[in-house]
Amino acid sequence: MANVEESVAVELTVNGRSHRVEVAPRWSLADVLRHRLGLSGTHVGCEQGACGACTVLLDGEPIRSCLMFAVQAEGHQITTIEGVTPDQGLSPLQSAFHDHHALQCGFCTPGMVLTADALLARKPEATESEIREALSGNLCRCTGYQFIVDAVLAARQGGDA
Ligand code: FES
Ligand code: FES
């Protein structure tokens, strides 16, 4: 972490709430979400844009938060997994992941859920191939993907595949 003198103030809107934080210009959005805002649901794996574990939504679109500087996110709406999780229980998509055994260790899950959320917001009746295409940038080392695809299919408008 950088010296205090090197920090700049940034205003981040995360899950509908505004936060003013002091950050070093080189800090990634992922690190600021996790370490300054306590939003540890954003996971960090490869830190080089390959795994998708750090996926958050920027103005509704999935992005790699390890590849974006926090200062670049000013003026945008950021959504993390905490922002799509109800105060009680799970969202319908999260319930579908649970019901279809679409996670094991859970490391990839926040990124998978947010990526699928964005797809279904854009295409509520997405096909299996569209789901596979949308999730192709999110790596899972546990599930073999089929159960994840099954969960997203089940969560589509119209229910189970
Ligand atoms: S941690 Fe960002 S893509 Fe892997
Ligand atoms: S559930 Fe373990 S990496 Fe996907």
XYZ file of C-alpha atoms and ligand atoms in Angstrom:
169
model
C 0.000 0.000 0.000
C 1.222 3.509 -0.820
C 2.197 6.341 1.456
C -0.589 8.583 2.677
C 0.949 11.536 0.769
C 0.373 9.718 -2.490
C -3.318 9.182 -1.913
C -6.184 10.912 -3.676
C -9.820 11.214 -2.663
C -12.254 9.296 -4.799
C -16.045 9.136 -4.640
C -17.300 5.648 -5.395
C -20.938 4.664 -5.751
C -21.201 1.041 -4.699
C -24.463 -0.855 -4.361
C -26.348 2.440 -4.427
C -24.311 4.056 -1.648
C -21.750 6.776 -2.067
C -18.342 6.359 -0.410
C -15.534 8.883 -0.265
C -12.249 7.060 0.189
C -8.575 7.971 0.092
C -6.767 5.694 -2.315
C -3.398 5.495 -3.995
C -3.842 6.054 -7.735
C -2.404 2.601 -8.446
C -4.881 0.686 -6.269
C -7.228 -1.568 -8.157
C -10.966 -1.308 -7.755
C -10.929 -4.890 -6.411
C -8.512 -3.982 -3.627
C -10.454 -0.870 -2.650
C -13.745 -2.781 -2.593
C -12.248 -5.490 -0.418
C -9.842 -3.638 1.823
C -11.315 -0.146 2.129
C -15.038 -0.862 1.840
C -15.068 -4.326 3.414
C -16.860 -5.893 0.440
C -14.977 -9.156 0.536
C -17.450 -10.967 -1.707
C -15.386 -9.674 -4.610
C -12.713 -12.345 -4.892
C -9.229 -11.892 -6.276
C -7.570 -14.810 -8.047
C -5.164 -14.174 -10.887
C -4.989 -10.366 -10.660
C -4.363 -10.231 -14.393
C -7.784 -10.410 -15.989
C -7.838 -14.135 -16.700
C -10.101 -15.797 -14.128
C -13.132 -13.529 -13.647
C -13.261 -14.065 -9.876
C -13.100 -10.293 -9.331
C -16.052 -9.531 -11.620
C -18.287 -6.661 -10.547
C -20.838 -4.697 -12.549
C -19.975 -1.228 -13.795
C -23.145 0.511 -14.931
C -24.687 -2.943 -15.217
C -21.924 -4.515 -17.295
C -19.472 -7.107 -15.958
C -15.895 -5.892 -15.631
C -12.684 -7.239 -14.081
C -12.198 -5.150 -10.987
C -8.549 -6.268 -10.745
C -7.841 -4.520 -14.043
C -9.511 -1.204 -13.238
C -7.975 1.454 -11.052
C -10.380 2.576 -8.351
C -9.991 6.173 -9.544
C -11.353 5.129 -12.947
C -14.604 3.962 -11.358
C -15.586 7.409 -10.127
C -18.876 8.549 -11.649
C -20.048 4.994 -12.362
C -22.503 2.711 -10.616
C -20.638 -0.266 -9.165
C -22.494 -3.391 -8.101
C -20.859 -6.162 -6.096
C -22.249 -9.518 -5.034
C -23.367 -7.886 -1.771
C -25.504 -5.529 -3.847
C -27.502 -8.301 -5.498
C -27.974 -10.303 -2.303
C -31.206 -9.643 -0.389
C -30.979 -8.717 3.297
C -32.636 -12.052 4.026
C -32.080 -15.200 1.989
C -30.926 -15.401 -1.588
C -31.866 -13.873 -4.912
C -33.656 -16.191 -7.369
C -30.405 -16.667 -9.293
C -28.466 -17.413 -6.103
C -31.184 -19.890 -5.085
C -30.858 -21.562 -8.475
C -27.096 -21.924 -7.900
C -27.866 -23.517 -4.545
C -30.578 -25.799 -5.884
C -28.506 -26.974 -8.867
C -25.274 -27.554 -6.906
C -23.572 -24.906 -9.014
C -20.799 -24.236 -6.528
C -18.315 -26.164 -4.500
C -15.550 -23.990 -2.997
C -17.472 -20.856 -4.015
C -14.439 -18.874 -5.076
C -15.751 -18.228 -8.586
C -19.378 -17.869 -7.506
C -19.720 -14.092 -6.976
C -18.262 -13.457 -10.422
C -20.423 -16.157 -11.990
C -23.587 -14.795 -10.382
C -22.883 -11.191 -11.377
C -22.001 -12.167 -14.942
C -25.179 -14.229 -15.224
C -27.231 -11.471 -13.576
C -26.055 -8.988 -16.201
C -26.829 -11.439 -19.005
C -30.340 -12.163 -17.746
C -31.003 -8.447 -17.246
C -30.095 -7.926 -20.896
C -31.537 -11.180 -22.226
C -34.112 -12.662 -19.843
C -34.598 -15.672 -22.119
C -30.947 -16.277 -22.973
C -30.226 -19.589 -24.675
C -27.827 -22.176 -23.323
C -25.206 -21.165 -25.860
C -25.616 -17.497 -24.920
C -25.210 -18.426 -21.266
C -22.089 -20.453 -22.025
C -20.693 -17.600 -24.104
C -21.394 -15.032 -21.364
C -19.763 -17.216 -18.695
C -16.797 -18.200 -20.845
C -14.562 -15.615 -19.197
C -15.255 -16.888 -15.690
C -13.152 -19.843 -14.636
C -14.297 -22.507 -12.191
C -11.885 -25.131 -10.932
C -14.510 -27.240 -9.179
C -17.829 -27.748 -10.890
C -17.167 -28.626 -14.513
C -19.545 -25.771 -15.463
C -22.596 -27.868 -16.346
C -24.335 -27.259 -13.021
C -23.639 -23.533 -13.318
C -25.220 -23.471 -16.776
C -28.156 -25.503 -15.426
C -28.646 -22.967 -12.630
C -28.686 -20.002 -15.002
C -31.072 -21.818 -17.328
C -33.377 -22.463 -14.375
C -33.250 -18.820 -13.290
C -34.238 -17.468 -16.690
C -37.593 -15.902 -17.276
C -39.864 -18.879 -17.693
C -38.031 -21.092 -15.198
C -36.403 -24.474 -15.668
C -34.879 -25.518 -18.954
S -8.624 -11.672 -10.255
Fe -9.392 -10.367 -11.790
S -9.612 -11.648 -13.519
Fe -8.666 -12.929 -12.031
S -16.835 -23.532 -7.197
Fe -14.706 -23.630 -6.791
S -13.837 -22.425 -8.372
Fe -15.928 -22.554 -8.906
